[in-house]
Coordinates of N, CA and C in Angstrom, one line a residue:
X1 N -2.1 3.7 21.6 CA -2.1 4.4 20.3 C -3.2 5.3 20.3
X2 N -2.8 6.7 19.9 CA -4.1 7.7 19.8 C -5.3 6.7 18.4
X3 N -6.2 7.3 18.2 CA -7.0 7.6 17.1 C -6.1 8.0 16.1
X4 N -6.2 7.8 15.0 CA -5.6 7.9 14.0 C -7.1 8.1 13.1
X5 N -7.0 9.6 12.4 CA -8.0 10.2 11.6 C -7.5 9.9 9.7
X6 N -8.1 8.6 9.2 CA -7.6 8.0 7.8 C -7.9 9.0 6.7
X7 N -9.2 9.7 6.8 CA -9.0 10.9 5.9 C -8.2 11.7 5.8
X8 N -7.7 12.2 6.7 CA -7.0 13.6 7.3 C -5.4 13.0 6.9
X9 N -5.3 12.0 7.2 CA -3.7 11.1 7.0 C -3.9 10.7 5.3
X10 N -5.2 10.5 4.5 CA -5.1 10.4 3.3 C -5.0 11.8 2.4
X11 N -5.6 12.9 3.5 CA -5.0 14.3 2.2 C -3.4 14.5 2.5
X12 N -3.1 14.5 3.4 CA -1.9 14.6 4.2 C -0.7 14.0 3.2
X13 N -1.0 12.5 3.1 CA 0.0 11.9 1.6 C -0.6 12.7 0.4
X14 N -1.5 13.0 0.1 CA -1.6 13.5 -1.5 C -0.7 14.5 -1.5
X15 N -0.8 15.5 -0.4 CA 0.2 16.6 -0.1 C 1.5 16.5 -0.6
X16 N 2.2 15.4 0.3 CA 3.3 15.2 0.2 C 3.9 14.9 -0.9
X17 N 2.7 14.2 -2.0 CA 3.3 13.3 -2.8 C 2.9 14.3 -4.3
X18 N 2.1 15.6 -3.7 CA 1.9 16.5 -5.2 C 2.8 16.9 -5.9
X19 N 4.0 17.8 -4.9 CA 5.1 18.3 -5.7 C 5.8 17.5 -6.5
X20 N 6.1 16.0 -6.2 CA 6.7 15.1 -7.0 C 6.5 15.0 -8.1
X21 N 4.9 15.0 -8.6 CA 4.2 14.1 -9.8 C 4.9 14.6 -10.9
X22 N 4.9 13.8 -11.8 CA 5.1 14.0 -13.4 C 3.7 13.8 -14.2
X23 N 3.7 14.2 -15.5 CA 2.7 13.7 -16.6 C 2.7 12.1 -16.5
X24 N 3.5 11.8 -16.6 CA 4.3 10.1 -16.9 C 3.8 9.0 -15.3
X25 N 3.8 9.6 -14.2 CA 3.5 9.0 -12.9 C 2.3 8.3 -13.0
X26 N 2.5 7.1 -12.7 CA 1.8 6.5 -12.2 C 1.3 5.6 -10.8
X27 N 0.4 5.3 -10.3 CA 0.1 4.9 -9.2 C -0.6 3.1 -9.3
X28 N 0.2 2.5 -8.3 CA -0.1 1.2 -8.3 C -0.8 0.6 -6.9
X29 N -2.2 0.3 -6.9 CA -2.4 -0.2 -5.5 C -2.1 -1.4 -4.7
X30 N -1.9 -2.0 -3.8 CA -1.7 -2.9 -3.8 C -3.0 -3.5 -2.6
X31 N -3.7 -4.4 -3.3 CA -5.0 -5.2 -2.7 C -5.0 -5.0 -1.2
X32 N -5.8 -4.7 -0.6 CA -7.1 -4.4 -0.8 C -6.7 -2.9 0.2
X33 N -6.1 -3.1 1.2 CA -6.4 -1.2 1.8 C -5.5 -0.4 0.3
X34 N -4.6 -0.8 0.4 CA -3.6 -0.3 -0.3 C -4.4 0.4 -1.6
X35 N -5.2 -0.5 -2.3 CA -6.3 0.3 -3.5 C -7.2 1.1 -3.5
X36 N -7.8 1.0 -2.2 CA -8.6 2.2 -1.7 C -8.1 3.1 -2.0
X37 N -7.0 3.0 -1.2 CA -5.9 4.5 -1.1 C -5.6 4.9 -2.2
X38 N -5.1 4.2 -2.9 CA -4.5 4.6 -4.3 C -5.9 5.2 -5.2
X39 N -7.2 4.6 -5.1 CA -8.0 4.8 -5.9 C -8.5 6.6 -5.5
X40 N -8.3 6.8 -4.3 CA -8.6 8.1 -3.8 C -7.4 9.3 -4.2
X41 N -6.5 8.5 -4.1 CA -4.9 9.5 -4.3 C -5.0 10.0 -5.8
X42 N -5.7 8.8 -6.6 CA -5.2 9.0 -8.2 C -6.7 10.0 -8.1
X43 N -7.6 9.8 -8.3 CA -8.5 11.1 -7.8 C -8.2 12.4 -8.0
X44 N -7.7 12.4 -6.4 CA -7.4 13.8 -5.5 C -6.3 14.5 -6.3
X45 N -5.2 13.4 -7.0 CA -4.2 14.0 -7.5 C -4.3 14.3 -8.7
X46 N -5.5 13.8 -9.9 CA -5.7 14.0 -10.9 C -4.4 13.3 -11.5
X47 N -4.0 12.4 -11.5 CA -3.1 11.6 -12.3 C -3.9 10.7 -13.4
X48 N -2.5 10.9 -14.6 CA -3.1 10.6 -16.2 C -3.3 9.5 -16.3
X49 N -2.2 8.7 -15.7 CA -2.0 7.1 -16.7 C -3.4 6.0 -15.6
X50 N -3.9 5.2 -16.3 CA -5.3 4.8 -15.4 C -4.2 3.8 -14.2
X51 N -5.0 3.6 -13.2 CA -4.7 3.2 -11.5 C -4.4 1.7 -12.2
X52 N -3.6 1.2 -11.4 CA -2.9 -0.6 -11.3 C -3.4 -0.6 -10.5
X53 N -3.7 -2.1 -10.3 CA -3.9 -2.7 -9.1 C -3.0 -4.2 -9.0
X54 N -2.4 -4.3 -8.0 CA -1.5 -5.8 -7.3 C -2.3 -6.1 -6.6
X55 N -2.2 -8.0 -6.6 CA -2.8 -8.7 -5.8 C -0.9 -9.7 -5.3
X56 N -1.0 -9.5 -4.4 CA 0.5 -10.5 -4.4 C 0.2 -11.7 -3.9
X57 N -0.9 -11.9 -3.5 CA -1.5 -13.7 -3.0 C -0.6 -14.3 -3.6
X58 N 0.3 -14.6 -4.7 CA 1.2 -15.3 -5.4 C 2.6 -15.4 -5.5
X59 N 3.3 -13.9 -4.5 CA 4.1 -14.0 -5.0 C 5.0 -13.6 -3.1
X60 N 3.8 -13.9 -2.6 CA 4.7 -13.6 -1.0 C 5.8 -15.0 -0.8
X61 N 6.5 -14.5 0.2 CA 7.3 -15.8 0.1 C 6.7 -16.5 1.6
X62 N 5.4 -16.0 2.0 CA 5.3 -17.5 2.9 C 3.9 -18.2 2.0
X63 N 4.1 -18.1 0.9 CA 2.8 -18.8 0.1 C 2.8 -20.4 0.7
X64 N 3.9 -20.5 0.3 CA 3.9 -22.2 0.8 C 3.3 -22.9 1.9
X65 N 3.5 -22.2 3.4 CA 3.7 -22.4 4.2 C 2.0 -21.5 4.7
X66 N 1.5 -20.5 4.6 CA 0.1 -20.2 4.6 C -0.7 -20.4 3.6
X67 N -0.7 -20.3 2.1 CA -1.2 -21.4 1.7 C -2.2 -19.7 0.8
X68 N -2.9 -20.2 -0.1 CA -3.5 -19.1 -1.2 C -4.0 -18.3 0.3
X69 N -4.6 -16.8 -0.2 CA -6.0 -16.1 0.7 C -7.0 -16.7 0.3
X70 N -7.7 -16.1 0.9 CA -9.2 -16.3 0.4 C -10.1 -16.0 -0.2
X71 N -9.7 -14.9 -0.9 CA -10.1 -14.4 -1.9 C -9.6 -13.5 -2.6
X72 N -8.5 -14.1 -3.7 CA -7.1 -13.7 -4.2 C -8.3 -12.7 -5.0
X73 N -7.5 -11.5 -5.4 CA -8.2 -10.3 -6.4 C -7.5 -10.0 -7.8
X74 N -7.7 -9.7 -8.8 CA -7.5 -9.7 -10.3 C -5.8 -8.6 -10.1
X75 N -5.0 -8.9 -10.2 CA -4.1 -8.1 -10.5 C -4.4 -7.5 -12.5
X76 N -4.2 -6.1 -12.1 CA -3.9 -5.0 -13.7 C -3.5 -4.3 -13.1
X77 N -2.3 -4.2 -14.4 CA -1.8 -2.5 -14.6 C -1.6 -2.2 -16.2
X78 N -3.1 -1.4 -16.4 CA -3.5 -0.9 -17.7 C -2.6 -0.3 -18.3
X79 N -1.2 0.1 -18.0 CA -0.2 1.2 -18.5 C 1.2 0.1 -18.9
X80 N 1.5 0.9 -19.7 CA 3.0 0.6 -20.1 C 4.4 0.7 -19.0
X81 N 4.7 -0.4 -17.7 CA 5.5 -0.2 -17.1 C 6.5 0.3 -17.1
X82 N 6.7 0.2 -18.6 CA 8.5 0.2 -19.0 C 8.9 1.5 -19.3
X83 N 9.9 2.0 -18.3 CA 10.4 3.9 -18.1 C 9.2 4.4 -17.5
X84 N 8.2 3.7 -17.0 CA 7.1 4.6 -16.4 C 7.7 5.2 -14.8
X85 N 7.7 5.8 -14.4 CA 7.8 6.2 -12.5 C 6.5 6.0 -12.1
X86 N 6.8 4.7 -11.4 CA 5.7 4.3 -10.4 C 5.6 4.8 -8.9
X87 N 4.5 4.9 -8.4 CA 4.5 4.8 -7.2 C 3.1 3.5 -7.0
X88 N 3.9 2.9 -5.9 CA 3.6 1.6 -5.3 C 3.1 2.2 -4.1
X89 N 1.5 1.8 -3.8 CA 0.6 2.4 -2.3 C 0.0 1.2 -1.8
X90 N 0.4 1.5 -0.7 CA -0.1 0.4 0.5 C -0.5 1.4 1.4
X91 N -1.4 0.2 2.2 CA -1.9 1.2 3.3 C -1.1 1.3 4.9
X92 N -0.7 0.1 5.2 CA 0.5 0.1 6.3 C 1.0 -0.4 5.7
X93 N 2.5 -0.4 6.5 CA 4.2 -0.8 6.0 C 3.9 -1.7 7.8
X94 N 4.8 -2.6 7.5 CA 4.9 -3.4 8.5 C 6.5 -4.3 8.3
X95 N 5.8 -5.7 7.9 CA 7.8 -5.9 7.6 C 8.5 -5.8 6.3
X96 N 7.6 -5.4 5.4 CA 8.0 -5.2 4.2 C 7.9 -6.3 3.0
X97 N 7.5 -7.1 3.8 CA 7.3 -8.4 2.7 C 6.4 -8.0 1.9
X98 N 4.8 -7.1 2.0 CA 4.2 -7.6 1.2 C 4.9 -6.1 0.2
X99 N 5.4 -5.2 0.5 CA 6.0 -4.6 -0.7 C 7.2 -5.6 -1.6
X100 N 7.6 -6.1 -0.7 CA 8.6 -7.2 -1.7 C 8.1 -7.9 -2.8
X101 N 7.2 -8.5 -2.3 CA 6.4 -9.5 -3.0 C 5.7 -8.0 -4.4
X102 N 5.3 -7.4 -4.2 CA 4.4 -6.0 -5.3 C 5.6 -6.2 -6.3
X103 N 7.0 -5.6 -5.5 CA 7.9 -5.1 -6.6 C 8.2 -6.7 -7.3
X104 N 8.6 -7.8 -7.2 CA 8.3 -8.7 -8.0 C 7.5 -8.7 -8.9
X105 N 6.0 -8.8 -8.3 CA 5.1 -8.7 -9.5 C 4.9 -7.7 -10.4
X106 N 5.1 -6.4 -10.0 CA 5.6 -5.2 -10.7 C 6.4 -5.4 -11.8
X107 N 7.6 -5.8 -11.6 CA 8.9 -6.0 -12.7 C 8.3 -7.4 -13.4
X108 N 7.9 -8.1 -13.6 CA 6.9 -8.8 -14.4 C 6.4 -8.3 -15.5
X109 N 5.5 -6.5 -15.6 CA 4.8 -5.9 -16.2 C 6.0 -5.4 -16.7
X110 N 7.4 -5.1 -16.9 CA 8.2 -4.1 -17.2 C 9.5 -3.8 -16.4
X111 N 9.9 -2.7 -16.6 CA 11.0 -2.5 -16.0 C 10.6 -1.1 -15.8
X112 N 10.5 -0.2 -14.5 CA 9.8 0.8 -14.7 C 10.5 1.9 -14.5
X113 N 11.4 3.1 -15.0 CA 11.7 4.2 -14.6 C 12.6 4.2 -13.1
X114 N 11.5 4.4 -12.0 CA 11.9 4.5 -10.8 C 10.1 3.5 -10.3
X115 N 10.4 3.2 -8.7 CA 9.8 2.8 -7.9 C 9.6 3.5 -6.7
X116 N 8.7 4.1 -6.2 CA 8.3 4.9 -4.9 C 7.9 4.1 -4.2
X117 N 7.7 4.1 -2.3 CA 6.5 3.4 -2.3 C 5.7 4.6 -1.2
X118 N 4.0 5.0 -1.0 CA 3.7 5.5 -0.7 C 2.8 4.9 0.7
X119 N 2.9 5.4 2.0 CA 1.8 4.7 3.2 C 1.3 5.3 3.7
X120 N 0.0 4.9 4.5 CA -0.7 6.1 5.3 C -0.1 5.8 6.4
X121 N 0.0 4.8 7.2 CA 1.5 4.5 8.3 C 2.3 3.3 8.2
X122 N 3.0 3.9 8.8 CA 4.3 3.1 9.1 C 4.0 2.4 10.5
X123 N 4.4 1.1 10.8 CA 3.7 0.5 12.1 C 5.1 -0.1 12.8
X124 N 5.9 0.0 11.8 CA 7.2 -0.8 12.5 C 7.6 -2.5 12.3
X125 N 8.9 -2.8 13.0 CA 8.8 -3.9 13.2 C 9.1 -4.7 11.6
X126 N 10.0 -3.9 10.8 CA 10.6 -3.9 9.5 C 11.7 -5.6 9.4
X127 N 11.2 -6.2 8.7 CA 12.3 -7.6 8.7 C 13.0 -7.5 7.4
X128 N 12.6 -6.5 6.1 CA 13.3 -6.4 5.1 C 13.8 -4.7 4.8
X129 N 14.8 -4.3 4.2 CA 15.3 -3.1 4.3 C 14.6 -2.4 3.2
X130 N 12.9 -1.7 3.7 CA 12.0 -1.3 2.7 C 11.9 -0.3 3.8
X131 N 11.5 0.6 3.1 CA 11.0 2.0 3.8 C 10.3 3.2 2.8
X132 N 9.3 4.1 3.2 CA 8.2 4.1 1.8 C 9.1 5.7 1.7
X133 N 8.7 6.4 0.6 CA 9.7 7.6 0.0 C 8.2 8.7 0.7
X134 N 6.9 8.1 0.6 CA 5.8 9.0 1.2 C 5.6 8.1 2.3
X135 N 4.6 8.8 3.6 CA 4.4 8.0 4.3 C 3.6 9.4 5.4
X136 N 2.1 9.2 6.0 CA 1.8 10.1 6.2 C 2.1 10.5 8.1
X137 N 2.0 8.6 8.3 CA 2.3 8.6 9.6 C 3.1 7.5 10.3
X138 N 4.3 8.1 11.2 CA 4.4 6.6 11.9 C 4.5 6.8 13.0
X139 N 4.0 5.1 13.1 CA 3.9 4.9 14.8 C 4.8 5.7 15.6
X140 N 4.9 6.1 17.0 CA 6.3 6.4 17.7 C 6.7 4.9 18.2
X141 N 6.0 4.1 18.7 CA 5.9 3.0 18.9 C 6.0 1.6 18.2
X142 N 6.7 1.0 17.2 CA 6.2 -0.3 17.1 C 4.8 -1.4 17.9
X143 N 3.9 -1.5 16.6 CA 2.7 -2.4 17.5 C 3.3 -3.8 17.5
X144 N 2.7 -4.3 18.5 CA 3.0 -5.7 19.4 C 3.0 -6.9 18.1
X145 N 3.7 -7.7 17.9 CA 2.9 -8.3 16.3 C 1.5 -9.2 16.0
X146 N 0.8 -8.9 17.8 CA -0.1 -9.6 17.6 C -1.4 -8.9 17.7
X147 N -0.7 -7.3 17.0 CA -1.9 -6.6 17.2 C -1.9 -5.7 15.1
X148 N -3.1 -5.9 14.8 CA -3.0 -5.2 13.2 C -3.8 -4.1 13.4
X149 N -2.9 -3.4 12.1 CA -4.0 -2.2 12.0 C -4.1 -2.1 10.6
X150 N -5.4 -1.8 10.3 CA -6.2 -1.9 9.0 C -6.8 -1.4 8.8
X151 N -6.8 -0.8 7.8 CA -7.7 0.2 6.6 C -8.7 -0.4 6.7
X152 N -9.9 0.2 6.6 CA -11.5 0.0 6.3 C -12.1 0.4 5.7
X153 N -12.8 0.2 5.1 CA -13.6 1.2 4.3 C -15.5 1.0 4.3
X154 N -16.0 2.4 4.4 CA -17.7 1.7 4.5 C -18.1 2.0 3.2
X155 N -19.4 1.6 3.1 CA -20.7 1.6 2.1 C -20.3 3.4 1.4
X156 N -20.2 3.8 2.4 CA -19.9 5.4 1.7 C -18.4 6.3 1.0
X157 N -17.8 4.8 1.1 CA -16.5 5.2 1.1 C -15.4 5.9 1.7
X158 N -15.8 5.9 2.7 CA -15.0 6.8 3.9 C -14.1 6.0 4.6
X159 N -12.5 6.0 4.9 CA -11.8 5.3 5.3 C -11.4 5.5 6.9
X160 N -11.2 4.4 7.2 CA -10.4 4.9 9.2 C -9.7 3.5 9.0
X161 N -9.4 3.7 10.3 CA -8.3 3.2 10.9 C -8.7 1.9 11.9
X162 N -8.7 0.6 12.2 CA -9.1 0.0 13.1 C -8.2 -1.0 13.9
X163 N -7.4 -0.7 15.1 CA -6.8 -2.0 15.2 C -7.7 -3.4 16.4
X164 N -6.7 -4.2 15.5 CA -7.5 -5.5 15.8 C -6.5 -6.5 16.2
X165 N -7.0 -7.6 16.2 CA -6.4 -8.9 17.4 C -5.9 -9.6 16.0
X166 N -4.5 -10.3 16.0 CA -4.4 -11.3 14.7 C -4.6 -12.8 15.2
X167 N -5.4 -13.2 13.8 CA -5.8 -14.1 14.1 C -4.4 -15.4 14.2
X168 N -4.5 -16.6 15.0 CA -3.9 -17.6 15.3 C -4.1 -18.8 14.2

């Protein structure tokens, strides 16, 4: 897999995703790359309604069987879901579960207009029939499933790209 440049792939989606916007649009992140992103998108894109945030620790369906994280995060969405057009941001798409699990907790807060979902990549290796409406990059390759790639972010706020070994 080349280098993958996470700034350059984060103006890249704002791009894609400007012509779309409405007044009414809102943006939902989903914990923890996925809010980064979103927190930078709603930013860049000057969008009205204030940023959501999803934690889905609660609502994946292998809760049972892996058991809470480790440090579940505050889900809000300060706006009125109901007729709102969301976009739902994650930072990779992988098999789709954990956008399954968002749109769940999503429709909880409301019933919303429409549902987008936005990625900085696409990695492959899809087990649910989810696919994002933005998306800045995808793999040409599917990664191996025992390899992740994840959003980072430092002290200065600057985001990349790192892949890593999954843990056993």
């Amino acid at each position: 897999m080349t280098n993958l440049d996470a700034e350059a792939l984060c103006r890249q989606l704002a791009e894609q995703i400007r012509p779309h916007l409405t007044p009414e649009t809102a943006l939902v992140g989903i914990h923890t790359g996925g809010l980064w992103l979103a927190e930078r998108l709603h930013r860049e894109l000057g969008i009205g309604p204030p940023l959501g945030a999803i934690d889905v620790s609660f609502y994946r369906d292998d809760y049972a069987s892996k058991g809470l994280h480790a440090s579940p995060q505050r889900t809000g969405i300060p706006f009125n879901v109901d007729g709102a057009p969301v976009i739902l941001v994650d930072d990779v798409l992988y098999t789709g579960r954990t956008t399954r699990a968002a749109l769940n907790e999503l429709f909880d807060f409301g019933r919303p207009a429409s549902v987008e979902l936005a990625v900085l990549v696409d990695r492959g290796n899809r087990e649910l029939p989810i696919a994002a409406r933005y998306c800045a990059f995808t793999l040409p390759e599917a990664l191996p499933r025992d390899q992740n790639l994840e959003l980072q972010r430092d002290d200065g706020g600057r985001l990349c790209l790192a892949l890593t070994q999954t843990q056993r």
